[in-house]
PDB file of C-alpha atoms in Angstrom:
ATOM      1  CA  MET A  26       0.000   0.000   0.000  1.00  0.00           C
ATOM      2  CA  VAL A  27       1.114   3.533  -0.594  1.00  0.00           C
ATOM      3  CA  HIS A  28       0.578   5.309   2.715  1.00  0.00           C
ATOM      4  CA  THR A  29      -0.448   8.919   2.505  1.00  0.00           C
ATOM      5  CA  ASN A  30      -0.439  11.774   4.941  1.00  0.00           C
ATOM      6  CA  GLY A  31      -3.438  13.872   3.990  1.00  0.00           C
ATOM      7  CA  ASP A  32      -3.107  14.229   0.217  1.00  0.00           C
ATOM      8  CA  LYS A  33       0.649  13.641   0.018  1.00  0.00           C
ATOM      9  CA  ALA A  34       2.259  10.232  -0.302  1.00  0.00           C
ATOM     10  CA  VAL A  35       4.934   9.358   2.234  1.00  0.00           C
ATOM     11  CA  GLN A  36       8.208   9.464   0.369  1.00  0.00           C
ATOM     12  CA  GLY A  37      11.747   8.339   0.973  1.00  0.00           C
ATOM     13  CA  ASP A  38      14.766   9.233  -1.137  1.00  0.00           C
ATOM     14  CA  ASP A  39      12.414  11.302  -3.336  1.00  0.00           C
ATOM     15  CA  LYS A  40      10.456   8.170  -4.273  1.00  0.00           C
ATOM     16  CA  LYS A  41       7.167   6.709  -3.146  1.00  0.00           C
ATOM     17  CA  GLN A  42       7.764   3.828  -0.795  1.00  0.00           C
ATOM     18  CA  LEU A  43       5.888   0.796  -2.042  1.00  0.00           C
ATOM     19  CA  ASN A  44       4.192  -1.050   0.808  1.00  0.00           C
ATOM     20  CA  LEU A  45       2.328  -4.213  -0.114  1.00  0.00           C
ATOM     21  CA  GLU A  46       0.000  -5.971   2.303  1.00  0.00           C
ATOM     22  CA  VAL A  47       0.343  -9.759   2.035  1.00  0.00           C
ATOM     23  CA  GLU A  48      -2.617 -11.358   3.802  1.00  0.00           C
ATOM     24  CA  GLN A  49      -4.120 -14.762   4.496  1.00  0.00           C
ATOM     25  CA  LYS A  50      -7.206 -15.573   6.530  1.00  0.00           C
ATOM     26  CA  PHE A  51      -7.866 -18.469   8.892  1.00  0.00           C
ATOM     27  CA  LEU A  52     -10.929 -19.959  10.527  1.00  0.00           C
ATOM     28  CA  LEU A  53     -12.208 -18.818  13.894  1.00  0.00           C
ATOM     29  CA  VAL A  54     -14.680 -21.037  15.675  1.00  0.00           C
ATOM     30  CA  GLY A  55     -16.990 -19.604  18.326  1.00  0.00           C
ATOM     31  CA  TYR A  56     -14.732 -16.632  18.933  1.00  0.00           C
ATOM     32  CA  HIS A  57     -16.019 -13.594  20.817  1.00  0.00           C
ATOM     33  CA  PRO A  58     -13.321 -11.075  21.778  1.00  0.00           C
ATOM     34  CA  GLU A  59     -13.555  -9.100  24.992  1.00  0.00           C
ATOM     35  CA  GLY A  60     -16.331  -6.546  24.679  1.00  0.00           C
ATOM     36  CA  SER A  61     -18.219  -8.361  21.932  1.00  0.00           C
ATOM     37  CA  ASN A  62     -21.993  -8.114  22.083  1.00  0.00           C
ATOM     38  CA  VAL A  63     -22.899  -9.798  18.803  1.00  0.00           C
ATOM     39  CA  ASP A  64     -25.264 -12.754  18.762  1.00  0.00           C
ATOM     40  CA  ASP A  65     -23.314 -15.522  17.042  1.00  0.00           C
ATOM     41  CA  LYS A  66     -25.613 -18.529  17.009  1.00  0.00           C
ATOM     42  CA  GLY A  67     -23.844 -21.565  18.373  1.00  0.00           C
ATOM     43  CA  ALA A  68     -20.840 -19.569  19.583  1.00  0.00           C
ATOM     44  CA  THR A  69     -19.168 -20.917  22.687  1.00  0.00           C
ATOM     45  CA  ASN A  70     -17.358 -17.697  23.715  1.00  0.00           C
ATOM     46  CA  ASP A  71     -14.241 -19.875  23.553  1.00  0.00           C
ATOM     47  CA  ASN A  72     -11.104 -17.725  23.648  1.00  0.00           C
ATOM     48  CA  GLY A  73      -8.777 -20.678  23.096  1.00  0.00           C
ATOM     49  CA  ILE A  74      -7.300 -18.929  20.058  1.00  0.00           C
ATOM     50  CA  GLU A  75      -5.945 -16.177  22.302  1.00  0.00           C
ATOM     51  CA  THR A  76      -4.262 -18.758  24.538  1.00  0.00           C
ATOM     52  CA  ARG A  77      -2.769 -20.361  21.432  1.00  0.00           C
ATOM     53  CA  LEU A  78      -1.418 -17.038  20.147  1.00  0.00           C
ATOM     54  CA  THR A  79       0.131 -16.323  23.539  1.00  0.00           C
ATOM     55  CA  SER A  80       1.835 -19.727  23.510  1.00  0.00           C
ATOM     56  CA  LEU A  81       3.262 -18.909  20.065  1.00  0.00           C
ATOM     57  CA  GLY A  82       4.853 -15.736  21.422  1.00  0.00           C
ATOM     58  CA  PHE A  83       2.247 -13.117  20.475  1.00  0.00           C
ATOM     59  CA  GLU A  84       0.673 -10.425  22.629  1.00  0.00           C
ATOM     60  CA  LYS A  85      -2.174  -7.958  22.175  1.00  0.00           C
ATOM     61  CA  SER A  86      -0.961  -4.806  20.466  1.00  0.00           C
ATOM     62  CA  GLY A  87      -3.453  -2.464  22.084  1.00  0.00           C
ATOM     63  CA  PRO A  88      -7.065  -2.417  23.254  1.00  0.00           C
ATOM     64  CA  PRO A  89      -9.895  -3.935  21.163  1.00  0.00           C
ATOM     65  CA  LYS A  90     -11.066  -1.639  18.377  1.00  0.00           C
ATOM     66  CA  THR A  91     -14.535  -1.071  16.990  1.00  0.00           C
ATOM     67  CA  MET A  92     -14.406  -0.428  13.245  1.00  0.00           C
ATOM     68  CA  ILE A  93     -17.168   0.720  10.921  1.00  0.00           C
ATOM     69  CA  ASP A  94     -16.344   0.236   7.238  1.00  0.00           C
ATOM     70  CA  TRP A  95     -18.394   1.849   4.453  1.00  0.00           C
ATOM     71  CA  TYR A  96     -17.710   0.363   0.996  1.00  0.00           C
ATOM     72  CA  TYR A  97     -18.433   2.304  -2.191  1.00  0.00           C
ATOM     73  CA  ASP A  98     -18.994   1.596  -5.877  1.00  0.00           C
ATOM     74  CA  LEU A  99     -21.376   2.609  -8.643  1.00  0.00           C
ATOM     75  CA  PRO A 100     -24.990   1.458  -8.205  1.00  0.00           C
ATOM     76  CA  ALA A 101     -26.018  -2.002  -9.408  1.00  0.00           C
ATOM     77  CA  PRO A 102     -25.339  -3.410 -11.909  1.00  0.00           C
ATOM     78  CA  HIS A 103     -22.510  -1.008 -12.788  1.00  0.00           C
ATOM     79  CA  TRP A 104     -20.006  -2.241 -10.206  1.00  0.00           C
ATOM     80  CA  THR A 105     -16.785  -0.905 -11.692  1.00  0.00           C
ATOM     81  CA  LEU A 106     -14.312  -0.756  -8.836  1.00  0.00           C
ATOM     82  CA  THR A 107     -15.077  -4.039  -7.114  1.00  0.00           C
ATOM     83  CA  ILE A 108     -15.064  -6.225 -10.240  1.00  0.00           C
ATOM     84  CA  GLN A 109     -11.500  -4.988 -10.787  1.00  0.00           C
ATOM     85  CA  ASP A 110     -10.556  -6.026  -7.238  1.00  0.00           C
ATOM     86  CA  GLN A 111     -10.401  -2.388  -6.131  1.00  0.00           C
ATOM     87  CA  TRP A 112     -12.140  -1.481  -2.895  1.00  0.00           C
ATOM     88  CA  LEU A 113     -12.933   2.055  -1.788  1.00  0.00           C
ATOM     89  CA  ARG A 114     -13.925   2.320   1.839  1.00  0.00           C
ATOM     90  CA  TYR A 115     -14.261   4.826   4.635  1.00  0.00           C
ATOM     91  CA  ARG A 116     -13.022   3.323   7.900  1.00  0.00           C
ATOM     92  CA  GLN A 117     -14.045   4.715  11.278  1.00  0.00           C
ATOM     93  CA  VAL A 118     -12.132   3.344  14.273  1.00  0.00           C
ATOM     94  CA  GLU A 119     -12.892   3.764  17.969  1.00  0.00           C
ATOM     95  CA  PHE A 120     -11.036   2.322  20.967  1.00  0.00           C
ATOM     96  CA  VAL A 121     -10.741   2.956  24.689  1.00  0.00           C
ATOM     97  CA  MET A 122      -7.311   3.578  26.190  1.00  0.00           C
ATOM     98  CA  SER A 123      -6.187   2.093  29.509  1.00  0.00           C
ATOM     99  CA  ASP A 124      -6.901   5.424  31.211  1.00  0.00           C
ATOM    100  CA  GLY A 125     -10.497   5.316  29.996  1.00  0.00           C
ATOM    101  CA  GLU A 126     -10.071   7.927  27.253  1.00  0.00           C
ATOM    102  CA  THR A 127     -11.911   7.123  24.008  1.00  0.00           C
ATOM    103  CA  LYS A 128      -9.929   7.647  20.811  1.00  0.00           C
ATOM    104  CA  LYS A 129     -11.517   8.011  17.381  1.00  0.00           C
ATOM    105  CA  LYS A 130     -10.068   8.262  13.901  1.00  0.00           C
ATOM    106  CA  ALA A 131     -11.343   7.919  10.352  1.00  0.00           C
ATOM    107  CA  CYS A 132      -9.792   7.679   6.911  1.00  0.00           C
ATOM    108  CA  TRP A 133     -10.601   6.968   3.268  1.00  0.00           C
ATOM    109  CA  GLU A 134      -8.781   3.917   1.881  1.00  0.00           C
ATOM    110  CA  LEU A 135      -8.501   2.347  -1.563  1.00  0.00           C
ATOM    111  CA  LYS A 136      -7.241  -1.239  -1.696  1.00  0.00           C
ATOM    112  CA  ILE A 137      -5.914  -2.302  -5.109  1.00  0.00           C
ATOM    113  CA  GLY A 138      -5.481  -6.029  -5.771  1.00  0.00           C
ATOM    114  CA  GLN A 139      -2.077  -7.067  -7.126  1.00  0.00           C
ATOM    115  CA  ARG A 140      -1.262  -9.817  -9.599  1.00  0.00           C
ATOM    116  CA  THR A 141       1.970 -11.352  -8.340  1.00  0.00           C
ATOM    117  CA  ILE A 142       4.135 -14.336  -9.201  1.00  0.00           C
ATOM    118  CA  GLY A 143       2.872 -17.434  -7.446  1.00  0.00           C
ATOM    119  CA  ASN A 144      -0.454 -15.779  -6.693  1.00  0.00           C
ATOM    120  CA  THR A 145      -2.815 -18.118  -4.852  1.00  0.00           C
ATOM    121  CA  HIS A 146      -6.425 -18.002  -3.747  1.00  0.00           C
ATOM    122  CA  ALA A 147      -5.333 -18.404  -0.127  1.00  0.00           C
ATOM    123  CA  THR A 148      -3.051 -15.363  -0.018  1.00  0.00           C
ATOM    124  CA  THR A 149      -3.956 -11.897  -1.284  1.00  0.00           C
ATOM    125  CA  VAL A 150      -1.673  -8.948  -2.004  1.00  0.00           C
ATOM    126  CA  TYR A 151      -2.977  -5.379  -1.927  1.00  0.00           C
ATOM    127  CA  GLU A 152      -1.543  -1.935  -2.445  1.00  0.00           C
ATOM    128  CA  GLU A 153      -3.383   0.628  -0.360  1.00  0.00           C
ATOM    129  CA  ILE A 154      -3.836   4.364  -0.834  1.00  0.00           C
ATOM    130  CA  GLU A 155      -5.014   6.422   2.122  1.00  0.00           C
ATOM    131  CA  GLY A 156      -6.573   9.830   2.668  1.00  0.00           C
ATOM    132  CA  ASP A 157      -8.244  12.066   0.082  1.00  0.00           C
ATOM    133  CA  LEU A 158      -5.926  10.593  -2.535  1.00  0.00           C
ATOM    134  CA  ALA A 159      -7.863   7.320  -2.197  1.00  0.00           C
ATOM    135  CA  VAL A 160     -11.059   8.987  -3.399  1.00  0.00           C
ATOM    136  CA  HIS A 161      -9.229  10.905  -6.142  1.00  0.00           C
ATOM    137  CA  SER A 162      -7.728   7.626  -7.381  1.00  0.00           C
ATOM    138  CA  ALA A 163     -11.075   5.804  -7.321  1.00  0.00           C
ATOM    139  CA  ILE A 164     -12.779   8.583  -9.284  1.00  0.00           C
ATOM    140  CA  LYS A 165      -9.932   8.529 -11.817  1.00  0.00           C
ATOM    141  CA  ILE A 166     -10.478   4.791 -12.280  1.00  0.00           C
ATOM    142  CA  LEU A 167     -14.188   5.385 -12.842  1.00  0.00           C
ATOM    143  CA  ASN A 168     -13.556   8.181 -15.332  1.00  0.00           C
ATOM    144  CA  GLU A 169     -11.176   5.957 -17.287  1.00  0.00           C
ATOM    145  CA  SER A 170     -13.616   3.021 -17.316  1.00  0.00           C
ATOM    146  CA  SER A 171     -16.122   2.561 -20.107  1.00  0.00           C
ATOM    147  CA  TYR A 172     -19.171   1.884 -17.974  1.00  0.00           C
ATOM    148  CA  GLY A 173     -21.138   4.529 -19.881  1.00  0.00           C
ATOM    149  CA  ALA A 174     -24.114   6.503 -18.675  1.00  0.00           C
ATOM    150  CA  LEU A 175     -26.063   4.994 -15.817  1.00  0.00           C
ATOM    151  CA  ASP A 176     -29.313   3.656 -17.194  1.00  0.00           C
ATOM    152  CA  THR A 177     -30.719   2.655 -13.812  1.00  0.00           C
ATOM    153  CA  PRO A 178     -31.743   4.949 -10.967  1.00  0.00           C
ATOM    154  CA  THR A 179     -29.223   5.550  -8.220  1.00  0.00           C
ATOM    155  CA  LYS A 180     -30.709   3.511  -5.392  1.00  0.00           C
ATOM    156  CA  GLU A 181     -29.403   3.733  -1.877  1.00  0.00           C
ATOM    157  CA  ILE A 182     -28.712   0.208  -0.645  1.00  0.00           C
ATOM    158  CA  ILE A 183     -28.090   1.428   2.894  1.00  0.00           C
ATOM    159  CA  THR A 184     -31.243   3.125   4.097  1.00  0.00           C
ATOM    160  CA  ASP A 185     -30.781   3.084   7.871  1.00  0.00           C
ATOM    161  CA  LYS A 186     -30.643   6.293   9.854  1.00  0.00           C
ATOM    162  CA  THR A 187     -26.875   6.144  10.369  1.00  0.00           C
ATOM    163  CA  THR A 188     -25.168   9.254   9.038  1.00  0.00           C
ATOM    164  CA  GLN A 189     -23.104   8.370   5.986  1.00  0.00           C
ATOM    165  CA  PRO A 190     -19.556   9.687   5.519  1.00  0.00           C
ATOM    166  CA  GLN A 191     -19.078  12.832   3.458  1.00  0.00           C
ATOM    167  CA  PHE A 192     -16.780  12.874   0.454  1.00  0.00           C
ATOM    168  CA  PRO A 193     -13.907  15.378   0.467  1.00  0.00           C
ATOM    169  CA  THR A 194     -15.083  18.714  -0.928  1.00  0.00           C
ATOM    170  CA  ASN A 195     -12.784  18.399  -3.944  1.00  0.00           C
ATOM    171  CA  CYS A 196     -13.841  14.818  -4.738  1.00  0.00           C
ATOM    172  CA  GLU A 197     -17.335  15.058  -6.139  1.00  0.00           C
ATOM    173  CA  ASN A 198     -18.875  12.044  -7.850  1.00  0.00           C
ATOM    174  CA  SER A 199     -22.580  11.707  -7.166  1.00  0.00           C
ATOM    175  CA  SER A 200     -22.727   8.227  -8.700  1.00  0.00           C
ATOM    176  CA  LEU A 201     -20.658   6.576  -5.969  1.00  0.00           C
ATOM    177  CA  ILE A 202     -22.860   5.078  -3.259  1.00  0.00           C
ATOM    178  CA  PRO A 203     -22.204   2.831  -0.254  1.00  0.00           C
ATOM    179  CA  PHE A 204     -23.128  -0.797  -0.927  1.00  0.00           C
ATOM    180  CA  ALA A 205     -22.074  -2.188   2.463  1.00  0.00           C
ATOM    181  CA  ARG A 206     -21.670  -1.030   6.044  1.00  0.00           C
ATOM    182  CA  ILE A 207     -19.859  -3.511   8.287  1.00  0.00           C
ATOM    183  CA  GLU A 208     -19.193  -3.079  11.998  1.00  0.00           C
ATOM    184  CA  THR A 209     -16.343  -5.159  13.400  1.00  0.00           C
ATOM    185  CA  LEU A 210     -14.809  -5.706  16.810  1.00  0.00           C
ATOM    186  CA  ARG A 211     -11.093  -6.372  16.275  1.00  0.00           C
ATOM    187  CA  SER A 212      -8.386  -7.736  18.550  1.00  0.00           C
ATOM    188  CA  SER A 213      -4.879  -7.163  17.145  1.00  0.00           C
ATOM    189  CA  TRP A 214      -1.773  -9.177  18.011  1.00  0.00           C
ATOM    190  CA  SER A 215       1.955  -8.848  17.333  1.00  0.00           C
ATOM    191  CA  PRO A 216       5.102 -10.762  18.360  1.00  0.00           C
ATOM    192  CA  SER A 217       5.790 -10.231  22.060  1.00  0.00           C
ATOM    193  CA  SER A 218       8.319  -7.517  22.794  1.00  0.00           C
ATOM    194  CA  LYS A 219       9.297  -9.470  25.923  1.00  0.00           C
ATOM    195  CA  ASP A 220      10.513 -12.496  23.952  1.00  0.00           C
ATOM    196  CA  VAL A 221      13.710 -11.213  22.314  1.00  0.00           C
ATOM    197  CA  ASN A 222      14.603 -14.711  21.135  1.00  0.00           C
ATOM    198  CA  ASN A 223      11.401 -15.130  19.116  1.00  0.00           C
ATOM    199  CA  LEU A 224      12.474 -14.119  15.621  1.00  0.00           C
ATOM    200  CA  ASN A 225      10.257 -16.520  13.665  1.00  0.00           C
ATOM    201  CA  PHE A 226       7.328 -14.123  13.448  1.00  0.00           C
ATOM    202  CA  VAL A 227       9.000 -10.708  13.346  1.00  0.00           C
ATOM    203  CA  GLY A 228       7.095  -8.500  10.904  1.00  0.00           C
ATOM    204  CA  LEU A 229       3.882 -10.536  11.089  1.00  0.00           C
ATOM    205  CA  SER A 230       0.669  -9.263  12.678  1.00  0.00           C
ATOM    206  CA  ILE A 231      -2.611 -10.995  13.470  1.00  0.00           C
ATOM    207  CA  ASP A 232      -6.162  -9.610  13.561  1.00  0.00           C
ATOM    208  CA  LEU A 233      -9.111 -11.471  15.109  1.00  0.00           C
ATOM    209  CA  ASP A 234     -12.421 -10.048  13.876  1.00  0.00           C
ATOM    210  CA  VAL A 235     -16.070 -10.620  14.686  1.00  0.00           C
ATOM    211  CA  THR A 236     -18.757  -8.662  12.836  1.00  0.00           C
ATOM    212  CA  ASP A 237     -22.114  -7.276  13.877  1.00  0.00           C
ATOM    213  CA  PHE A 238     -23.747 -10.100  11.886  1.00  0.00           C
ATOM    214  CA  GLY A 239     -21.792 -12.791  13.766  1.00  0.00           C
ATOM    215  CA  TYR A 240     -19.125 -13.760  11.231  1.00  0.00           C
ATOM    216  CA  ALA A 241     -15.690 -14.364  12.771  1.00  0.00           C
ATOM    217  CA  VAL A 242     -12.415 -14.620  10.866  1.00  0.00           C
ATOM    218  CA  GLY A 243      -8.705 -14.253  11.596  1.00  0.00           C
ATOM    219  CA  GLU A 244      -6.000 -12.803   9.370  1.00  0.00           C
ATOM    220  CA  VAL A 245      -2.217 -12.876   9.325  1.00  0.00           C
ATOM    221  CA  GLU A 246      -0.515  -9.980   7.548  1.00  0.00           C
ATOM    222  CA  ALA A 247       2.969  -8.928   6.504  1.00  0.00           C
ATOM    223  CA  VAL A 248       3.951  -5.642   4.886  1.00  0.00           C
ATOM    224  CA  VAL A 249       6.751  -5.837   2.310  1.00  0.00           C
ATOM    225  CA  HIS A 250       8.354  -3.200   0.120  1.00  0.00           C
ATOM    226  CA  SER A 251       9.004  -5.143  -3.078  1.00  0.00           C
ATOM    227  CA  GLN A 252       7.242  -7.719  -5.226  1.00  0.00           C
ATOM    228  CA  ASP A 253      10.365  -9.852  -4.795  1.00  0.00           C
ATOM    229  CA  ASP A 254       9.629 -10.120  -1.057  1.00  0.00           C
ATOM    230  CA  VAL A 255       6.081 -11.448  -1.530  1.00  0.00           C
ATOM    231  CA  PRO A 256       6.900 -15.200  -1.939  1.00  0.00           C
ATOM    232  CA  LEU A 257       8.859 -15.375   1.337  1.00  0.00           C
ATOM    233  CA  ALA A 258       6.117 -13.439   3.133  1.00  0.00           C
ATOM    234  CA  ARG A 259       3.583 -15.971   1.836  1.00  0.00           C
ATOM    235  CA  GLU A 260       5.662 -18.858   3.161  1.00  0.00           C
ATOM    236  CA  ARG A 261       6.041 -17.280   6.601  1.00  0.00           C
ATOM    237  CA  ILE A 262       2.319 -16.496   6.828  1.00  0.00           C
ATOM    238  CA  ALA A 263       1.336 -20.016   5.739  1.00  0.00           C
ATOM    239  CA  SER A 264       3.682 -21.512   8.343  1.00  0.00           C
ATOM    240  CA  LEU A 265       2.149 -19.449  11.140  1.00  0.00           C
ATOM    241  CA  ILE A 266      -1.407 -20.239  10.060  1.00  0.00           C
ATOM    242  CA  SER A 267      -0.535 -23.949  10.040  1.00  0.00           C
ATOM    243  CA  MET A 268       0.502 -23.631  13.684  1.00  0.00           C
ATOM    244  CA  ILE A 269      -2.649 -21.703  14.549  1.00  0.00           C
ATOM    245  CA  ASN A 270      -4.924 -24.182  12.774  1.00  0.00           C
ATOM    246  CA  SER A 271      -3.385 -27.122  14.601  1.00  0.00           C
ATOM    247  CA  SER A 272      -5.450 -26.109  17.641  1.00  0.00           C
ATOM    248  CA  ASN A 273      -8.666 -25.075  15.898  1.00  0.00           C
ATOM    249  CA  ASP A 274     -11.722 -27.204  16.609  1.00  0.00           C
ATOM    250  CA  GLY A 275     -13.289 -27.113  13.178  1.00  0.00           C
ATOM    251  CA  PRO A 276     -14.983 -25.072  10.452  1.00  0.00           C
ATOM    252  CA  GLN A 277     -17.797 -22.540  10.647  1.00  0.00           C
ATOM    253  CA  ASN A 278     -20.529 -21.391   8.290  1.00  0.00           C
ATOM    254  CA  GLY A 279     -20.361 -24.582   6.247  1.00  0.00           C
ATOM    255  CA  GLU A 280     -16.679 -24.313   5.311  1.00  0.00           C
ATOM    256  CA  SER A 281     -14.497 -27.404   5.289  1.00  0.00           C
ATOM    257  CA  ALA A 282     -11.589 -27.619   7.670  1.00  0.00           C
ATOM    258  CA  SER A 283      -9.107 -27.452   4.765  1.00  0.00           C
ATOM    259  CA  SER A 284     -10.674 -24.452   3.060  1.00  0.00           C
ATOM    260  CA  THR A 285      -9.485 -20.873   3.246  1.00  0.00           C
ATOM    261  CA  PRO A 286     -12.268 -18.802   4.821  1.00  0.00           C
ATOM    262  CA  ILE A 287     -13.713 -15.867   2.972  1.00  0.00           C
ATOM    263  CA  GLY A 288     -13.421 -12.319   4.235  1.00  0.00           C
ATOM    264  CA  LYS A 289     -16.049 -10.313   6.081  1.00  0.00           C
ATOM    265  CA  LEU A 290     -17.137  -8.311   3.045  1.00  0.00           C
ATOM    266  CA  GLU A 291     -17.262 -11.340   0.757  1.00  0.00           C
ATOM    267  CA  TYR A 292     -19.409 -13.199   3.283  1.00  0.00           C
ATOM    268  CA  PHE A 293     -21.688 -10.168   3.636  1.00  0.00           C
ATOM    269  CA  LEU A 294     -22.188  -9.922  -0.141  1.00  0.00           C
ATOM    270  CA  MET A 295     -22.707 -13.680  -0.488  1.00  0.00           C
ATOM    271  CA  THR A 296     -25.504 -13.662   2.084  1.00  0.00           C
ATOM    272  CA  ALA A 297     -27.043 -10.192   1.685  1.00  0.00           C
ATOM    273  CA  HIS A 298     -26.340  -9.216  -1.956  1.00  0.00           C
ATOM    274  CA  PRO A 299     -25.804 -12.417  -3.991  1.00  0.00           C
ATOM    275  CA  GLU A 300     -26.151 -10.596  -7.325  1.00  0.00           C
ATOM    276  CA  HIS A 301     -23.083  -8.492  -6.511  1.00  0.00           C
ATOM    277  CA  TYR A 302     -21.232 -11.521  -5.155  1.00  0.00           C
ATOM    278  CA  ASN A 303     -21.963 -13.519  -8.325  1.00  0.00           C
ATOM    279  CA  ALA A 304     -20.799 -10.650 -10.530  1.00  0.00           C
ATOM    280  CA  LEU A 305     -17.470 -10.581  -8.695  1.00  0.00           C
ATOM    281  CA  HIS A 306     -16.937 -14.304  -9.218  1.00  0.00           C
ATOM    282  CA  GLU A 307     -17.880 -14.101 -12.887  1.00  0.00           C
ATOM    283  CA  ALA A 308     -15.322 -11.327 -13.312  1.00  0.00           C
ATOM    284  CA  GLY A 309     -12.656 -13.585 -11.782  1.00  0.00           C
TER     285      GLY A 309
END
């Protein structure tokens, strides 16, 4: 991902620093992090995964976070960003510090899927643009796409009373609408700073997520700065997930134990908006 500070990309040696997120998900069974109030049918409130991560040398990297993600594209059936594996979202994050102070932050993000050597279904690689530049980039993609004039009315998919995010004043495109709003409680983990001898997982981070509709999934991530570093990152992530899965009890939501679980947004579209989900799969 290309990190930005406001509208300017973070640069080093007069060049943009390329940061690529290499990610792979893993199954969570009956997981409810501290503070979760979702109703996951059949959940056992089993926090065995946290014990397992601790035994592997990981520790929580801060308090649990509540995230609200708004995802945007053109109205159906003109999905132009998502069928190109490009995801524009507005992420709102809230967490409570140890002193009781509540912190809030929000940011526009554009995740751009990368075709890399040895690309697999299990592991994904994304470049990410942050800040107003994310919206500028998404609008540029739309303007360069040949989707033509919209021949269907712009219909708001999200009709609840929640106030929707506002686009930056210099990023006007009335055709972009939110097609998903997902609330997630996240617990983040990183290699323990107390275990100086644990070098196996340096540079890897773990997120444990449970959504407001009861879907739970874990993810291991590494950030690399070159396409050449992606294969090794994949190997390290797969090795860690193999260790994590060795203690998992089984699949959820009809997935087999050997399958790679789908992400929160993919699961949401599959269950709530199958026409959008099917269009994504047809597009490859």
